[in-house]
Amino acid sequence: MPSLFQHTLLPPLAERMRPKKLSDFIGQQHLVGEGQIIPLLIRSGNIPSIIFWGPPGTGKTTLARILAAETGKTFVTLSAINSGVKEVREIIELARKSGNILLFIDEIHRFNKAQQDSLLGAVEKGWVTLIGATTENPSFEVIQALLSRCQVYVLKSLEKEDLLHLLHRAISEDEILKQKNIRLIETDAILEFSGGDARKLLNALELVVHAAEEEPVNITNEQVMKQLQRKMPVYDKSGEQHYDVISAFIKAIRGSDPNAAVYWLARMIEGGEDPLFIARRLLILASEDIGNANPQALTLANSCFQAVHAVGYPECALILSQTTLYLAASSKSNSATRAFQNAIELVSRTGSLPVPLHLRNAPTSLMHQLGYGKDYRYAHDYEGNFVHQEFFPDQLKNTLLYEPGDNEEELKMRMRLKKWWEGKYPY
């Protein structure tokens, strides 16, 4: 007898379970709960152009389909990966003639400026209702002109209760799974694997059930890890483990131990941590703990962030590893951090002291008459591009805030500063 899963045209479980109406939607209660924005829009029948921003598998496409279905709009979809300006214009022309079209663009952050520009007129005139889905911050990835014409709604990774609800619903309602005797014995591994992604959860469930050789099909942590070929890392990216592991990671780099640092990096990657979160922390560390001891560290950390953003997981893990090892093996200094902390403390004590007249900008003749900019000395007019003058408010003259570190780079800085400011600052 052939397997119940041997249907060449059978959609995957995640697609079979996609809800068709809002009452069946699981999660995102801050958007779809009673009195929240999505049901209010549906009841009004007036759907604005929207960008749904959130992680994969959180319901962006499903909500777009539901909005179209429950307001009687024709659902038309484009993928930013394989659609260009030509396809966009064809749909806009269709919408202009027929109206009532909801245009859904998946991964809208992959549209270039020209492609996004091609949407502006149709959105502004109301020919189409645009719904874009993105996993990236739309502030950086969507042009301002288009962003200003859209409402942005943020979707979150599904909570444990939502994922469990989804598992039980699939087992009890899907026509294929109902024919199997499935028992949920343990759920830790399958929930951890999903990472709050409904699609990954349902795909994993289908795979485990498909691989079972006998009934009842017992869903256990061991079975899930065996079929997914994964060990279950002890890492809760939304709880205490998240903060403990990132803390250990940062402290290992600060402590110049590349071996421990790359271990904690691997723990986070295997646990499903957001690679951009890790890259942001490396950026901060490059300035906070290395600073001018090795200015190249910040440049590399910034390049790492851009590269992680560009290539995504899993390839970005190699970029994170390279940067982690470099930062861990680099000279360290927190002198820039201490200087800024000293400056903040000084400002909090002394308040908004007036800017000395010779440092003020003087764009008008009246300001010149009042002495703005008078006696300012332009450094490049002097030998060595330096001349003694006061840059502090009068009340703070000779205040030392920056103390260079003892590393090679900052010792060079100290010597330059000592030469320039001998008699003013004790370098």
Short mmCIF file of C-alpha atoms in Angstrom, two decimals:
data_model
loop_
_atom_site.label_atom_id
_atom_site.label_comp_id
_atom_site.label_asym_id
_atom_site.label_seq_id
_atom_site.Cartn_x
_atom_site.Cartn_y
_atom_site.Cartn_z
CA MET A 1 0.00 0.00 0.00
CA PRO A 2 1.55 3.38 -0.94
CA SER A 3 2.34 5.90 1.79
CA LEU A 4 -0.28 8.50 2.54
CA PHE A 5 2.38 11.09 1.71
CA GLN A 6 3.11 9.81 -1.80
CA HIS A 7 1.03 12.39 -3.60
CA THR A 8 3.11 14.24 -6.15
CA LEU A 9 0.81 17.26 -6.21
CA LEU A 10 0.07 17.38 -2.49
CA PRO A 11 1.01 20.79 -1.05
CA PRO A 12 3.22 20.81 2.05
CA LEU A 13 1.54 20.77 5.43
CA ALA A 14 2.32 24.46 6.04
CA GLU A 15 0.40 25.36 2.89
CA ARG A 16 -2.48 23.00 3.66
CA MET A 17 -2.83 24.58 7.11
CA ARG A 18 -2.72 28.19 5.91
CA PRO A 19 -5.81 29.87 7.43
CA LYS A 20 -8.35 31.35 5.04
CA LYS A 21 -10.09 33.70 7.48
CA LEU A 22 -8.97 35.90 10.34
CA SER A 23 -10.73 33.86 13.03
CA ASP A 24 -8.43 30.92 12.22
CA PHE A 25 -5.22 32.97 12.36
CA ILE A 26 -2.83 32.01 15.19
CA GLY A 27 -0.56 34.53 16.89
CA GLN A 28 0.06 38.27 16.42
CA GLN A 29 -2.72 39.19 18.82
CA HIS A 30 -1.38 42.76 18.97
CA LEU A 31 -2.54 43.04 15.34
CA VAL A 32 -5.42 40.57 14.93
CA GLY A 33 -6.99 40.45 18.40
CA GLU A 34 -10.37 41.93 19.12
CA GLY A 35 -10.26 45.70 18.78
CA GLN A 36 -6.84 45.65 17.09
CA ILE A 37 -5.97 47.19 13.74
CA ILE A 38 -6.46 44.26 11.32
CA PRO A 39 -10.08 43.41 12.25
CA LEU A 40 -10.85 47.14 12.33
CA LEU A 41 -9.51 47.57 8.79
CA ILE A 42 -11.47 44.56 7.57
CA ARG A 43 -14.70 45.85 9.09
CA SER A 44 -14.16 49.27 7.55
CA GLY A 45 -13.37 47.75 4.14
CA ASN A 46 -10.74 50.47 3.71
CA ILE A 47 -7.33 48.78 3.48
CA PRO A 48 -4.34 51.15 3.25
CA SER A 49 -1.06 50.16 1.69
CA ILE A 50 0.85 48.18 4.29
CA ILE A 51 4.31 46.78 4.94
CA PHE A 52 4.41 43.74 7.20
CA TRP A 53 7.82 43.51 8.86
CA GLY A 54 8.78 40.39 10.78
CA PRO A 55 10.73 37.12 10.84
CA PRO A 56 9.95 34.26 8.43
CA GLY A 57 6.93 32.11 9.14
CA THR A 58 5.03 34.64 11.23
CA GLY A 59 2.03 35.12 8.93
CA LYS A 60 2.86 38.04 6.64
CA THR A 61 1.67 36.35 3.44
CA THR A 62 -1.31 34.80 5.19
CA LEU A 63 -2.49 38.14 6.57
CA ALA A 64 -2.22 39.68 3.10
CA ARG A 65 -4.35 36.86 1.64
CA ILE A 66 -6.92 37.21 4.42
CA LEU A 67 -7.16 40.98 3.92
CA ALA A 68 -7.82 40.43 0.22
CA ALA A 69 -10.34 37.64 0.79
CA GLU A 70 -12.32 39.39 3.52
CA THR A 71 -12.54 42.70 1.63
CA GLY A 72 -13.31 41.19 -1.77
CA LYS A 73 -10.11 42.32 -3.45
CA THR A 74 -8.31 40.40 -6.19
CA PHE A 75 -5.08 39.01 -4.72
CA VAL A 76 -2.10 39.44 -7.06
CA THR A 77 1.39 38.51 -5.94
CA LEU A 78 4.88 39.37 -7.13
CA SER A 79 8.17 38.05 -5.85
CA ALA A 80 10.95 40.61 -5.56
CA ILE A 81 13.41 37.88 -6.51
CA ASN A 82 12.16 37.27 -10.05
CA SER A 83 9.99 40.30 -10.89
CA GLY A 84 11.17 43.58 -12.37
CA VAL A 85 9.80 47.00 -13.33
CA LYS A 86 8.10 45.48 -16.42
CA GLU A 87 6.00 43.06 -14.34
CA VAL A 88 5.11 45.81 -11.87
CA ARG A 89 3.92 48.11 -14.66
CA GLU A 90 1.83 45.36 -16.24
CA ILE A 91 0.00 44.78 -12.95
CA ILE A 92 -0.46 48.52 -12.38
CA GLU A 93 -2.00 48.88 -15.84
CA LEU A 94 -4.34 45.98 -15.07
CA ALA A 95 -5.26 47.60 -11.75
CA ARG A 96 -5.85 50.97 -13.38
CA LYS A 97 -8.36 49.40 -15.76
CA SER A 98 -10.10 46.98 -13.41
CA GLY A 99 -9.41 48.35 -9.92
CA ASN A 100 -9.91 46.50 -6.63
CA ILE A 101 -6.49 44.78 -6.73
CA LEU A 102 -4.40 43.97 -3.68
CA LEU A 103 -0.80 43.63 -4.84
CA PHE A 104 1.33 41.54 -2.51
CA ILE A 105 5.12 41.78 -2.91
CA ASP A 106 7.09 39.22 -0.98
CA GLU A 107 10.59 40.23 0.13
CA ILE A 108 9.98 43.81 -0.93
CA HIS A 109 13.35 44.75 0.58
CA ARG A 110 14.93 43.04 -2.45
CA PHE A 111 13.29 45.50 -4.84
CA ASN A 112 15.82 48.09 -6.03
CA LYS A 113 15.07 51.83 -6.09
CA ALA A 114 13.79 51.79 -9.67
CA GLN A 115 11.40 48.93 -8.91
CA GLN A 116 10.13 50.68 -5.79
CA ASP A 117 9.80 53.98 -7.64
CA SER A 118 7.57 52.27 -10.21
CA LEU A 119 5.01 51.61 -7.47
CA LEU A 120 4.69 55.17 -6.21
CA GLY A 121 2.12 56.57 -8.61
CA ALA A 122 -0.23 53.59 -8.41
CA VAL A 123 -0.10 53.54 -4.61
CA GLU A 124 -0.66 57.29 -4.31
CA LYS A 125 -3.59 57.27 -6.75
CA GLY A 126 -5.13 54.24 -5.04
CA TRP A 127 -5.06 52.07 -8.16
CA VAL A 128 -3.60 49.26 -6.09
CA THR A 129 -3.52 48.40 -2.43
CA LEU A 130 0.10 47.45 -1.86
CA ILE A 131 1.08 44.98 0.82
CA GLY A 132 4.80 44.33 1.10
CA ALA A 133 6.41 41.68 3.27
CA THR A 134 9.94 42.03 4.57
CA THR A 135 12.22 40.41 7.11
CA GLU A 136 14.47 43.50 7.08
CA ASN A 137 14.00 46.88 8.72
CA PRO A 138 11.93 48.85 6.16
CA SER A 139 13.49 52.11 7.39
CA PHE A 140 16.69 51.01 5.70
CA GLU A 141 15.36 48.85 2.85
CA VAL A 142 12.31 50.71 1.51
CA ILE A 143 12.69 54.12 -0.13
CA GLN A 144 11.31 56.97 1.95
CA ALA A 145 8.77 58.05 -0.68
CA LEU A 146 7.16 54.60 -0.68
CA LEU A 147 7.50 54.10 3.06
CA SER A 148 5.64 57.36 3.72
CA ARG A 149 2.69 56.04 1.71
CA CYS A 150 2.43 52.80 3.71
CA GLN A 151 1.51 51.76 7.22
CA VAL A 152 4.17 49.55 8.83
CA TYR A 153 3.01 46.72 11.09
CA VAL A 154 5.52 44.59 12.97
CA LEU A 155 4.99 40.82 13.33
CA LYS A 156 6.75 38.81 16.03
CA SER A 157 8.08 35.27 16.23
CA LEU A 158 5.32 32.96 17.43
CA GLU A 159 5.17 32.27 21.16
CA LYS A 160 5.33 28.75 22.59
CA GLU A 161 1.57 28.68 23.20
CA ASP A 162 0.89 29.66 19.58
CA LEU A 163 3.21 26.96 18.25
CA LEU A 164 1.62 24.28 20.46
CA HIS A 165 -1.83 25.39 19.30
CA LEU A 166 -0.63 25.08 15.71
CA LEU A 167 0.75 21.57 16.30
CA HIS A 168 -2.47 20.31 17.86
CA ARG A 169 -4.58 21.91 15.15
CA ALA A 170 -2.51 20.32 12.36
CA ILE A 171 -2.73 16.88 13.95
CA SER A 172 -6.48 17.11 14.52
CA GLU A 173 -7.59 18.96 11.37
CA ASP A 174 -5.28 18.09 8.48
CA GLU A 175 -6.91 15.35 6.38
CA ILE A 176 -3.62 13.54 5.84
CA LEU A 177 -2.35 13.68 9.41
CA LYS A 178 -5.74 12.66 10.80
CA GLN A 179 -5.24 9.27 9.18
CA LYS A 180 -2.16 8.71 11.33
CA ASN A 181 -2.22 7.89 15.02
CA ILE A 182 0.01 10.75 16.17
CA ARG A 183 0.88 11.35 19.81
CA LEU A 184 2.73 14.45 21.02
CA ILE A 185 4.92 13.04 23.79
CA GLU A 186 7.59 15.77 23.89
CA THR A 187 7.69 19.09 22.09
CA ASP A 188 10.87 20.86 23.27
CA ALA A 189 12.99 19.85 20.26
CA ILE A 190 10.42 20.61 17.56
CA LEU A 191 9.59 23.97 19.15
CA GLU A 192 13.27 24.84 19.46
CA PHE A 193 13.88 23.88 15.84
CA SER A 194 11.03 26.09 14.65
CA GLY A 195 12.53 29.22 16.18
CA GLY A 196 9.06 30.79 16.29
CA ASP A 197 8.55 30.07 12.57
CA ALA A 198 5.19 28.37 11.85
CA ARG A 199 6.34 27.11 8.45
CA LYS A 200 9.44 25.44 9.89
CA LEU A 201 7.34 23.91 12.67
CA LEU A 202 4.81 22.32 10.32
CA ASN A 203 7.47 21.16 7.86
CA ALA A 204 9.33 19.48 10.72
CA LEU A 205 6.15 17.80 11.96
CA GLU A 206 5.37 16.48 8.49
CA LEU A 207 8.91 15.17 8.06
CA VAL A 208 8.89 13.32 11.39
CA VAL A 209 5.48 11.79 10.70
CA HIS A 210 6.48 10.85 7.15
CA ALA A 211 9.61 9.07 8.43
CA ALA A 212 7.79 7.03 11.06
CA GLU A 213 7.78 3.33 10.20
CA GLU A 214 4.98 2.25 12.50
CA GLU A 215 2.03 3.56 14.44
CA PRO A 216 1.37 5.18 16.80
CA VAL A 217 3.69 7.96 15.64
CA ASN A 218 5.23 9.23 18.86
CA ILE A 219 6.64 12.76 18.58
CA THR A 220 9.57 12.85 21.01
CA ASN A 221 12.68 15.01 21.29
CA GLU A 222 14.82 12.06 20.25
CA GLN A 223 12.73 11.35 17.15
CA VAL A 224 12.73 14.98 16.08
CA MET A 225 16.50 15.36 16.49
CA LYS A 226 17.09 12.08 14.67
CA GLN A 227 14.97 13.01 11.66
CA LEU A 228 16.19 16.61 11.46
CA GLN A 229 19.79 15.51 11.93
CA ARG A 230 20.28 18.08 14.65
CA LYS A 231 21.34 18.04 18.25
CA MET A 232 19.19 20.20 20.42
CA PRO A 233 21.26 23.10 21.69
CA VAL A 234 20.46 24.34 25.17
CA TYR A 235 19.71 27.89 24.12
CA ASP A 236 16.58 29.91 24.66
CA LYS A 237 16.97 32.95 22.43
CA SER A 238 14.08 34.73 24.11
CA GLY A 239 15.03 33.97 27.69
CA GLU A 240 17.92 33.92 30.17
CA GLN A 241 20.16 31.77 27.94
CA HIS A 242 20.03 34.49 25.29
CA TYR A 243 21.55 37.05 27.64
CA ASP A 244 23.96 34.64 29.33
CA VAL A 245 25.48 33.35 26.10
CA ILE A 246 25.85 36.75 24.44
CA SER A 247 27.45 37.97 27.68
CA ALA A 248 29.95 35.09 27.63
CA PHE A 249 30.65 35.77 23.94
CA ILE A 250 31.41 39.47 24.49
CA LYS A 251 33.52 38.81 27.59
CA ALA A 252 35.59 36.17 25.76
CA ILE A 253 36.36 38.65 22.96
CA ARG A 254 37.09 41.43 25.46
CA GLY A 255 39.34 38.99 27.30
CA SER A 256 41.24 38.19 24.05
CA ASP A 257 40.34 34.48 23.95
CA PRO A 258 39.44 33.67 20.32
CA ASN A 259 38.90 29.98 21.14
CA ALA A 260 36.18 30.58 23.71
CA ALA A 261 34.72 33.41 21.64
CA VAL A 262 34.17 31.25 18.56
CA TYR A 263 32.69 28.51 20.79
CA TRP A 264 30.03 30.90 22.14
CA LEU A 265 29.44 32.13 18.59
CA ALA A 266 28.73 28.56 17.50
CA ARG A 267 26.34 28.12 20.43
CA MET A 268 24.35 31.13 19.32
CA ILE A 269 24.31 30.19 15.64
CA GLU A 270 23.21 26.62 16.40
CA GLY A 271 20.57 27.96 18.76
CA GLY A 272 19.00 30.05 15.99
CA GLU A 273 20.16 33.48 17.15
CA ASP A 274 19.61 36.34 14.70
CA PRO A 275 22.98 36.84 12.93
CA LEU A 276 22.37 40.59 12.68
CA PHE A 277 22.00 40.76 16.46
CA ILE A 278 25.46 39.18 16.79
CA ALA A 279 26.92 41.50 14.14
CA ARG A 280 25.52 44.56 15.93
CA ARG A 281 27.16 43.47 19.18
CA LEU A 282 30.49 43.05 17.39
CA LEU A 283 30.15 46.59 16.05
CA ILE A 284 29.61 47.96 19.54
CA LEU A 285 32.48 45.94 20.98
CA ALA A 286 34.89 47.12 18.27
CA SER A 287 34.48 50.67 19.53
CA GLU A 288 33.85 50.04 23.23
CA ASP A 289 36.65 47.54 23.93
CA ILE A 290 39.17 48.05 21.10
CA GLY A 291 38.70 51.60 19.89
CA ASN A 292 41.86 53.43 18.91
CA ALA A 293 44.10 50.54 19.93
CA ASN A 294 43.19 49.17 16.49
CA PRO A 295 40.95 51.49 14.42
CA GLN A 296 40.73 48.80 11.71
CA ALA A 297 38.59 46.73 14.09
CA LEU A 298 35.60 49.05 13.70
CA THR A 299 36.00 49.05 9.92
CA LEU A 300 36.02 45.26 9.84
CA ALA A 301 33.06 45.01 12.22
CA ASN A 302 31.07 47.40 10.05
CA SER A 303 31.97 45.41 6.91
CA CYS A 304 30.88 42.27 8.79
CA PHE A 305 27.48 43.81 9.58
CA GLN A 306 26.95 44.82 5.95
CA ALA A 307 28.04 41.39 4.67
CA VAL A 308 25.80 39.51 7.13
CA HIS A 309 22.92 41.71 6.00
CA ALA A 310 23.72 40.99 2.34
CA VAL A 311 24.27 37.21 2.34
CA GLY A 312 22.15 36.00 5.27
CA TYR A 313 22.28 32.65 7.03
CA PRO A 314 24.00 30.15 6.75
CA GLU A 315 26.89 31.69 4.77
CA CYS A 316 27.12 34.69 7.11
CA ALA A 317 28.31 32.38 9.92
CA LEU A 318 31.76 32.32 8.30
CA ILE A 319 31.87 36.12 8.22
CA LEU A 320 30.88 36.30 11.87
CA SER A 321 33.57 33.76 12.73
CA GLN A 322 36.30 35.68 10.91
CA THR A 323 35.34 38.95 12.61
CA THR A 324 35.02 37.33 16.03
CA LEU A 325 38.51 35.84 15.80
CA TYR A 326 40.03 39.12 14.58
CA LEU A 327 38.44 41.18 17.37
CA ALA A 328 39.39 38.64 20.03
CA ALA A 329 43.06 38.64 18.89
CA SER A 330 43.23 42.45 18.58
CA SER A 331 44.83 44.91 21.00
CA LYS A 332 42.27 46.27 23.47
CA SER A 333 41.49 49.71 24.85
CA ASN A 334 38.43 51.28 26.44
CA SER A 335 39.92 54.79 26.45
CA ALA A 336 37.32 56.10 23.97
CA THR A 337 34.54 54.70 26.16
CA ARG A 338 36.02 56.25 29.31
CA ALA A 339 36.55 59.61 27.59
CA PHE A 340 32.90 59.75 26.53
CA GLN A 341 31.70 58.69 30.00
CA ASN A 342 33.84 61.45 31.50
CA ALA A 343 32.39 63.95 29.05
CA ILE A 344 28.81 62.90 29.82
CA GLU A 345 29.45 63.22 33.55
CA LEU A 346 30.99 66.68 33.02
CA VAL A 347 28.01 67.87 30.93
CA SER A 348 25.57 66.61 33.58
CA ARG A 349 27.43 68.64 36.24
CA THR A 350 28.03 71.84 34.30
CA GLY A 351 24.96 72.07 32.04
CA SER A 352 24.77 74.12 28.81
CA LEU A 353 27.74 76.45 29.09
CA PRO A 354 27.92 79.13 26.37
CA VAL A 355 30.12 78.47 23.35
CA PRO A 356 33.13 80.86 23.37
CA LEU A 357 32.72 83.67 20.84
CA HIS A 358 35.77 82.72 18.80
CA LEU A 359 34.29 79.22 18.18
CA ARG A 360 30.84 80.41 17.08
CA ASN A 361 29.66 80.39 13.48
CA ALA A 362 29.16 83.83 11.96
CA PRO A 363 26.97 83.55 8.81
CA THR A 364 25.58 87.14 9.06
CA SER A 365 27.16 90.61 9.32
CA LEU A 366 25.40 91.21 12.64
CA MET A 367 27.06 88.14 14.11
CA HIS A 368 30.43 89.44 12.88
CA GLN A 369 29.73 92.75 14.60
CA LEU A 370 28.89 90.91 17.80
CA GLY A 371 32.26 89.19 17.74
CA TYR A 372 31.19 85.73 16.57
CA GLY A 373 34.25 83.91 15.20
CA LYS A 374 36.63 86.73 16.17
CA ASP A 375 40.18 85.59 16.99
CA TYR A 376 39.54 82.04 15.78
CA ARG A 377 42.77 80.62 14.35
CA TYR A 378 42.48 78.25 11.39
CA ALA A 379 44.83 75.35 12.16
CA HIS A 380 45.84 74.74 8.54
CA ASP A 381 47.32 78.24 8.31
CA TYR A 382 50.02 77.25 10.80
CA GLU A 383 53.09 75.06 10.65
CA GLY A 384 52.25 71.41 11.26
CA ASN A 385 48.52 72.24 10.90
CA PHE A 386 48.38 73.08 14.60
CA VAL A 387 48.12 76.21 16.74
CA HIS A 388 47.43 76.64 20.45
CA GLN A 389 43.94 77.91 21.19
CA GLU A 390 41.13 77.18 23.64
CA PHE A 391 38.23 74.96 22.57
CA PHE A 392 36.47 74.55 25.93
CA PRO A 393 34.02 76.99 27.52
CA ASP A 394 35.92 79.36 29.80
CA GLN A 395 34.77 77.54 32.96
CA LEU A 396 36.27 74.22 31.79
CA LYS A 397 39.70 75.27 30.54
CA ASN A 398 42.39 72.55 30.67
CA THR A 399 39.94 69.74 31.54
CA LEU A 400 41.43 66.31 30.71
CA LEU A 401 38.81 63.79 29.53
CA TYR A 402 40.76 61.48 27.20
CA GLU A 403 43.61 59.40 28.57
CA PRO A 404 45.18 57.27 25.78
CA GLY A 405 45.77 53.59 26.52
CA ASP A 406 49.13 51.87 26.80
CA ASN A 407 48.87 49.98 23.52
CA GLU A 408 51.13 50.70 20.56
CA GLU A 409 48.65 52.78 18.57
CA GLU A 410 47.55 54.97 21.46
CA LEU A 411 51.11 55.47 22.70
CA LYS A 412 51.74 57.13 19.34
CA MET A 413 48.65 59.28 19.92
CA ARG A 414 49.91 60.18 23.39
CA MET A 415 53.24 61.37 21.99
CA ARG A 416 51.50 63.57 19.40
CA LEU A 417 49.14 65.04 21.98
CA LYS A 418 51.99 65.66 24.42
CA LYS A 419 53.94 67.52 21.74
CA TRP A 420 50.95 69.66 20.77
CA TRP A 421 49.48 70.37 24.20
CA GLU A 422 52.52 70.50 26.47
CA GLY A 423 51.69 72.80 29.35
CA LYS A 424 47.92 72.43 28.92
CA TYR A 425 47.11 68.72 29.29
CA PRO A 426 49.25 66.30 31.35
CA TYR A 427 49.98 63.74 28.60
#
